[in-house]
Short mmCIF file of C-alpha atoms in Angstrom, two decimals:
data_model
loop_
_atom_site.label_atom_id
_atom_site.label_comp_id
_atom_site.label_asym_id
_atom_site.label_seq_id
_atom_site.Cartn_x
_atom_site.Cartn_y
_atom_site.Cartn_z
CA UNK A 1480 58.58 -57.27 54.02
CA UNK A 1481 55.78 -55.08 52.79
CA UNK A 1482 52.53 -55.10 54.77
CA UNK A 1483 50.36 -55.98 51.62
CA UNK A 1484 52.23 -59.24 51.31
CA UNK A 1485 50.22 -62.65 52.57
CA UNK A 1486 52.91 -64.90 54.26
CA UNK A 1487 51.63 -67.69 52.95
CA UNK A 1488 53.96 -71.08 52.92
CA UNK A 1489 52.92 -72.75 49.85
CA UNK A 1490 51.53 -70.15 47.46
CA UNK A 1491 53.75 -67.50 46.55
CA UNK A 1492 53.52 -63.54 45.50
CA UNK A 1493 50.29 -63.54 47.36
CA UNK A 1494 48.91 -59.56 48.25
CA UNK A 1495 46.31 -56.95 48.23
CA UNK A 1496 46.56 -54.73 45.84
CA UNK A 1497 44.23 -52.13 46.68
CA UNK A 1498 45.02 -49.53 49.69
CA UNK A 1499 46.49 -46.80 46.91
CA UNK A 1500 45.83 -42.97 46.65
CA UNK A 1501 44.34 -41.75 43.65
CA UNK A 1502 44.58 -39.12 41.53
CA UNK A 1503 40.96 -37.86 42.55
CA UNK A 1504 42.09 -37.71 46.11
CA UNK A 1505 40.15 -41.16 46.82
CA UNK A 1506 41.92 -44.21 48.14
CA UNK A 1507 41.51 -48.29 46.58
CA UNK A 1508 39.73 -49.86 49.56
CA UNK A 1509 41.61 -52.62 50.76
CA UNK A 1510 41.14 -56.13 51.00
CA UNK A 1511 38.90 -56.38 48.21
CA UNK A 1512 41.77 -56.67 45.08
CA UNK A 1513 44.32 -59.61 45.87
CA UNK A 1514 46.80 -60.85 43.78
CA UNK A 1515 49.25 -64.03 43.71
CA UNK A 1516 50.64 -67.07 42.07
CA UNK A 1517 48.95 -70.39 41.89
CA UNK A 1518 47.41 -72.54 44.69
CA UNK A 1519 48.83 -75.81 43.56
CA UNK A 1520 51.06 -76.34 46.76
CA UNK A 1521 48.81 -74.37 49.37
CA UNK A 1522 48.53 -75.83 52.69
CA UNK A 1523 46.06 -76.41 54.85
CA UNK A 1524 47.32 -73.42 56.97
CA UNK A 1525 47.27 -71.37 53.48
CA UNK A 1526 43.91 -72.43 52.58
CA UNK A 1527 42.30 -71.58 56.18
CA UNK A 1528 43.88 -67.61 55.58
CA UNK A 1529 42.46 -67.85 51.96
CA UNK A 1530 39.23 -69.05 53.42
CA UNK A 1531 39.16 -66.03 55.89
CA UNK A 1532 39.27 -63.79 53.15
CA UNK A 1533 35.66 -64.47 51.55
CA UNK A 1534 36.66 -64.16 47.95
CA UNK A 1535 33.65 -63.47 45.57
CA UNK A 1536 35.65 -64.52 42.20
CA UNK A 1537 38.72 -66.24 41.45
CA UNK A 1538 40.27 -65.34 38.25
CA UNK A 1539 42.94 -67.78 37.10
CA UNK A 1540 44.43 -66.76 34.03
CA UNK A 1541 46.54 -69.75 33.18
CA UNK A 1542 46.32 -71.94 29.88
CA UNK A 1543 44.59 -75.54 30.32
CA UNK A 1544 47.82 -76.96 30.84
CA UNK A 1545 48.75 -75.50 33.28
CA UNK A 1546 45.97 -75.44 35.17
CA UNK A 1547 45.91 -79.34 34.68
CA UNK A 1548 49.52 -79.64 36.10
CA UNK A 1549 49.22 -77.69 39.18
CA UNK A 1550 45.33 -77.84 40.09
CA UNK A 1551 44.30 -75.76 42.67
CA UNK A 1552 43.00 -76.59 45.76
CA UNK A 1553 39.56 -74.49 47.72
CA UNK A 1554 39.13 -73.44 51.22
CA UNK A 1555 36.96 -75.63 52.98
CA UNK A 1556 33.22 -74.35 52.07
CA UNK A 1557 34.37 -71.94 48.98
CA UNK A 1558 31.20 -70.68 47.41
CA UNK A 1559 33.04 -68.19 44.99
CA UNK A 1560 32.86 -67.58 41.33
CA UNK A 1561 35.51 -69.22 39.53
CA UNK A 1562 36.91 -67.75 35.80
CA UNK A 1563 38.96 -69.76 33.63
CA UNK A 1564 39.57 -70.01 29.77
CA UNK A 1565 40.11 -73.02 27.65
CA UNK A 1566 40.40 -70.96 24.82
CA UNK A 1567 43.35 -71.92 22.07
CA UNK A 1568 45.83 -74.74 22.17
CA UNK A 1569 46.84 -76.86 25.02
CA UNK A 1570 50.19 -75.95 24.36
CA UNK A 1571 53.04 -75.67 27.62
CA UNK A 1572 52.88 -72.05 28.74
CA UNK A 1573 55.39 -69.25 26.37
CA UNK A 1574 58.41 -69.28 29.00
CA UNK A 1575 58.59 -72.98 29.31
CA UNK A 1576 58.99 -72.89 25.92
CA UNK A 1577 61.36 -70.96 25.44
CA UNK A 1578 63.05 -72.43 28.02
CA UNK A 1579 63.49 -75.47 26.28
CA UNK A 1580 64.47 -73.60 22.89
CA UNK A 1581 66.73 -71.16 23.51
CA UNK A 1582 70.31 -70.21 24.87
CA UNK A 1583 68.90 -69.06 28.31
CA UNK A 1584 70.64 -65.81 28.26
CA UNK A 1585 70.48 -62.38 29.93
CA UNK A 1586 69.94 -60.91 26.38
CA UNK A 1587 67.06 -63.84 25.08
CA UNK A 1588 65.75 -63.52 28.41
CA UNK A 1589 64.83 -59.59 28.13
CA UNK A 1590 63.96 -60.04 24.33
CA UNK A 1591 61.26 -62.67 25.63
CA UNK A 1592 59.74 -60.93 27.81
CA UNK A 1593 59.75 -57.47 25.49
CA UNK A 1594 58.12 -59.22 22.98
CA UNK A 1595 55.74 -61.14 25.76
CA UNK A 1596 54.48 -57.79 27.24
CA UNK A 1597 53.81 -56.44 23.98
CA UNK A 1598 51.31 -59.00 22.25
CA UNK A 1599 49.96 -60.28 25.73
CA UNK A 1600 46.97 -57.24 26.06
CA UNK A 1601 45.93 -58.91 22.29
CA UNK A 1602 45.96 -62.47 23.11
CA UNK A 1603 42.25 -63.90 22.49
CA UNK A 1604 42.69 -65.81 25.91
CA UNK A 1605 43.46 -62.93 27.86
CA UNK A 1606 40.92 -60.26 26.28
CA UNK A 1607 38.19 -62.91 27.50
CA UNK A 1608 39.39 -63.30 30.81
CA UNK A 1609 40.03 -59.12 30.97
CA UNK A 1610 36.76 -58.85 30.38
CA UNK A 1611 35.20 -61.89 32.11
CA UNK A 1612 37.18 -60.23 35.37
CA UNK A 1613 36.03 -56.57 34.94
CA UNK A 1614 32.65 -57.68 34.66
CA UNK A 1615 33.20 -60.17 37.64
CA UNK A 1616 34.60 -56.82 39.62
CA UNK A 1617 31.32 -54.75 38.72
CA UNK A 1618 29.29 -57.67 40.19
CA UNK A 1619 30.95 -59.11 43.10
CA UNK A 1620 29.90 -58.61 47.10
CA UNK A 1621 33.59 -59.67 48.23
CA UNK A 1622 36.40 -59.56 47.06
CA UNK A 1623 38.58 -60.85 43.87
CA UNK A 1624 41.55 -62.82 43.07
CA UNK A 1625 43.70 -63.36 40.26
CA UNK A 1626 46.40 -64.98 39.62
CA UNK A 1627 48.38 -66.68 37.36
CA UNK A 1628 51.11 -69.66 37.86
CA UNK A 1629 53.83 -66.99 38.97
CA UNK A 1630 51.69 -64.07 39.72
CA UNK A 1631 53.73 -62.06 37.88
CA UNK A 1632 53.35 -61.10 33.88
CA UNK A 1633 49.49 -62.04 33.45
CA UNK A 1634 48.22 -61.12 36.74
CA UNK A 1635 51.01 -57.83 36.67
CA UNK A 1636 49.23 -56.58 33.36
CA UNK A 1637 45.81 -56.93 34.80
CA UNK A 1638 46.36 -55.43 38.37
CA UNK A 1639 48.20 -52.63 36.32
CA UNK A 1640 45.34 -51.99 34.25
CA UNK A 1641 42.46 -52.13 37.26
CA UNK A 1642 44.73 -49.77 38.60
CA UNK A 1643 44.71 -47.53 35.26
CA UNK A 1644 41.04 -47.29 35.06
CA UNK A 1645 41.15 -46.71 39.08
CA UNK A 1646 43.23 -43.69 38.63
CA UNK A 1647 46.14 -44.92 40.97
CA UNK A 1648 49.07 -43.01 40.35
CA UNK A 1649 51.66 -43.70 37.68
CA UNK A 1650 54.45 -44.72 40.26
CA UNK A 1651 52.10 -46.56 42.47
CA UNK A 1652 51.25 -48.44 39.56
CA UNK A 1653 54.68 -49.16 38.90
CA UNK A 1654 55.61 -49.73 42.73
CA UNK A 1655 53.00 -52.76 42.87
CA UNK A 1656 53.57 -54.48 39.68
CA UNK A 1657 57.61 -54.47 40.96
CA UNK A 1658 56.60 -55.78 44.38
CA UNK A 1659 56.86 -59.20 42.50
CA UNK A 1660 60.60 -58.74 42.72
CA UNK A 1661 60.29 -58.92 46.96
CA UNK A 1662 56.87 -60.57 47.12
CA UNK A 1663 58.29 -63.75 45.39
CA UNK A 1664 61.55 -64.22 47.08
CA UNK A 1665 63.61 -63.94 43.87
CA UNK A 1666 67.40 -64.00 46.03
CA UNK A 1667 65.93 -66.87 47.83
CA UNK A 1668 64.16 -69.62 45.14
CA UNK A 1669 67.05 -68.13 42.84
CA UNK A 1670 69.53 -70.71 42.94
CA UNK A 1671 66.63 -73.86 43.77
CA UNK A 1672 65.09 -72.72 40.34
CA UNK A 1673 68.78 -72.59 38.55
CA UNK A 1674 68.81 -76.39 39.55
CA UNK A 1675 65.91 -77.81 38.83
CA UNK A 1676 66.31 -76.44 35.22
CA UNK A 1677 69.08 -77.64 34.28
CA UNK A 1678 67.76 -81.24 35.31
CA UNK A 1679 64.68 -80.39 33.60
CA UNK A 1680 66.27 -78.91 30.28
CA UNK A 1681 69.79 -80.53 30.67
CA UNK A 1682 71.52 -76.97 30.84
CA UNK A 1683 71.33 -74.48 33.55
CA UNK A 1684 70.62 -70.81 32.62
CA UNK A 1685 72.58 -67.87 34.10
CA UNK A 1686 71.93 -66.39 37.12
CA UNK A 1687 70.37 -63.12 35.47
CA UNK A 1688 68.15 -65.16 32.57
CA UNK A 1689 66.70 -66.87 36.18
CA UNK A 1690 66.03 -63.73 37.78
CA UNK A 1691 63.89 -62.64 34.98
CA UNK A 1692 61.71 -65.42 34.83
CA UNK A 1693 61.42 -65.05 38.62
CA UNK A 1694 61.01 -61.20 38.65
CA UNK A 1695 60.00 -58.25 36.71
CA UNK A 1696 61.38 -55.09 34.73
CA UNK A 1697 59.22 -51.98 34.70
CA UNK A 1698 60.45 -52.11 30.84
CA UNK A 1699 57.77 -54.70 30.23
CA UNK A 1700 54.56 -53.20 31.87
CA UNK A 1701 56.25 -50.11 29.68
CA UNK A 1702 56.14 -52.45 26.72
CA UNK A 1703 52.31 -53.80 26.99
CA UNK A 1704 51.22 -50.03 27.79
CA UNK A 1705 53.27 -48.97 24.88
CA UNK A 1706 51.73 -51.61 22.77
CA UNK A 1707 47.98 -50.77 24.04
CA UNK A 1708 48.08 -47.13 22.87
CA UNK A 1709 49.94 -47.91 19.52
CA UNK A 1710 47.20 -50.71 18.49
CA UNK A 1711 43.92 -49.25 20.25
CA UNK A 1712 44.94 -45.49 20.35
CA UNK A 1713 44.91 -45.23 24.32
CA UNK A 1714 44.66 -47.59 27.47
CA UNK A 1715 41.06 -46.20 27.81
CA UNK A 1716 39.83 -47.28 24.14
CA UNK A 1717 41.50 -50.76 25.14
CA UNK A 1718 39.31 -50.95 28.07
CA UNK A 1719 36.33 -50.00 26.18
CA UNK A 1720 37.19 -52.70 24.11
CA UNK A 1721 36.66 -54.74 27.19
CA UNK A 1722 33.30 -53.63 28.16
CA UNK A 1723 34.68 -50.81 30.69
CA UNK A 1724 34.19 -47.57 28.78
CA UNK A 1725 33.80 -44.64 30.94
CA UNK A 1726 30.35 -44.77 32.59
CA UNK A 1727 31.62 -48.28 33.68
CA UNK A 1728 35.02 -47.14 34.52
CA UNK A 1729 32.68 -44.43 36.95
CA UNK A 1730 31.04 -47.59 38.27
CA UNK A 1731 33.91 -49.57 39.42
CA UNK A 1732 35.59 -46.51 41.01
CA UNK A 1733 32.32 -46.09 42.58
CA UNK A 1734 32.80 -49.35 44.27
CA UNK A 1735 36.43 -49.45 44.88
CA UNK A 1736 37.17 -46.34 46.10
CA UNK A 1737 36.39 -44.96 49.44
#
């Protein structure tokens, strides 16, 4: 298992994502960018490692709903910023959704998540957290978190896009956003997940269709980058967009990179 990964019990897809080369020369400091799923099931044990870490900001980028269904749980004496958004409806997150609407395919699966990737960067809900977070990461004197329910798709995008304006490397960039695939222990929760949708939905998706909700495809983070320089004209004009135009770009490196 990679070094970056957490071994935490109850929260899954838990890592830094810092410690990469850039394209300067420079190298992301570690332990200041972590990444993971929801805290709803952390244990104590979990909570005393999180607690160690002395996060500065907490970004969780779920919908109300979801944040209402799995609440999450502090280290003992937590003093840290926390981001949320109750912008839009209260509606069940877009996967569980579709979930419950469609044939559970291989084929609906990827179309989901194609189509996902590619409005996600636009959603009003996630440009205010973006730029709640980047402003959060200019400010903070420890280190941030964000995370999603699965760690995943949201968070993915986001750590891909600190590590755009970074200047990590295009296969590093890649690398961490597929750690998800090991980090969450997709062979492993695989068939568990297969069964407790079918009692939940009263049909049991394929193998592959569960895989995909588990894991990721570097055809998505291709998607959401594709989408980002066909609507705003580049991934830096989309950033501007969120308050990080270059001279704040220079700032963050500034701070990140050692």
């Amino acid at each position: 298992m990679s070094a970056r990964i957490l071994p935490l019990t109850g929260v899954e897809n838990f890592r830094d994502y810092g410690d990469y080369s850039t394209r300067a020369g420079g190298r992301v400091a570690p332990g200041r960018l972590y990444r993971s799923a929801h805290h709803g099931k952390a244990t104590p044990q979990d909570l005393e490692t999180i607690g160690a870490l002395g996060l500065a900001a907490v970004v969780d980028l779920r919908r109300p709903l979801e944040r209402d269904n799995e609440p999450t749980p502090r280290p003992p004496g937590f003093t840290g910023q926390v981001i949320e958004c109750d912008l839009g409806d209260r509606a069940e997150a877009p996967h569980i959704a579709f979930l419950r609407e469609t044939d559970l395919t291989p084929v609906s699966a990827n179309a989901f998540f194609m189509d996902y990737y590619a409005n996600a960067p636009f959603e009003e809900r996630h440009l205010e957290l973006f730029r709640r977070y980047f402003a959060a990461l200019a400010e903070a004197e420890g280190p941030v978190l964000i995370h999603c329910t699965a760690g995943k798709d949201r968070t993915g995008l986001l750590a891909a896009l600190t590590h755009h304006l970074l200047g990590v490397h295009n296969d590093d960039i890649r690398a961490d956003y597929l750690l998800t695939n090991q980090a969450a222990r997709l062979e492993e929760r695989a068939p568990t997940v297969a069964e407790n949708l079918e009692k939940l939905l009263g049909k049991r998706p394929s193998d592959v269709a569960v895989r995909a909700f588990l894991g990721v495809d570097a055809a998505y983070l291709d998607a959401a980058f594709a989408a980002i320089a066909a609507r705003s004209g580049s991934t830096e004009a989309y950033l501007a967009g969120l308050g990080v135009d270059e001279a704040a770009a220079a700032r963050l490196r500034a701070r990140l990179i050692v």
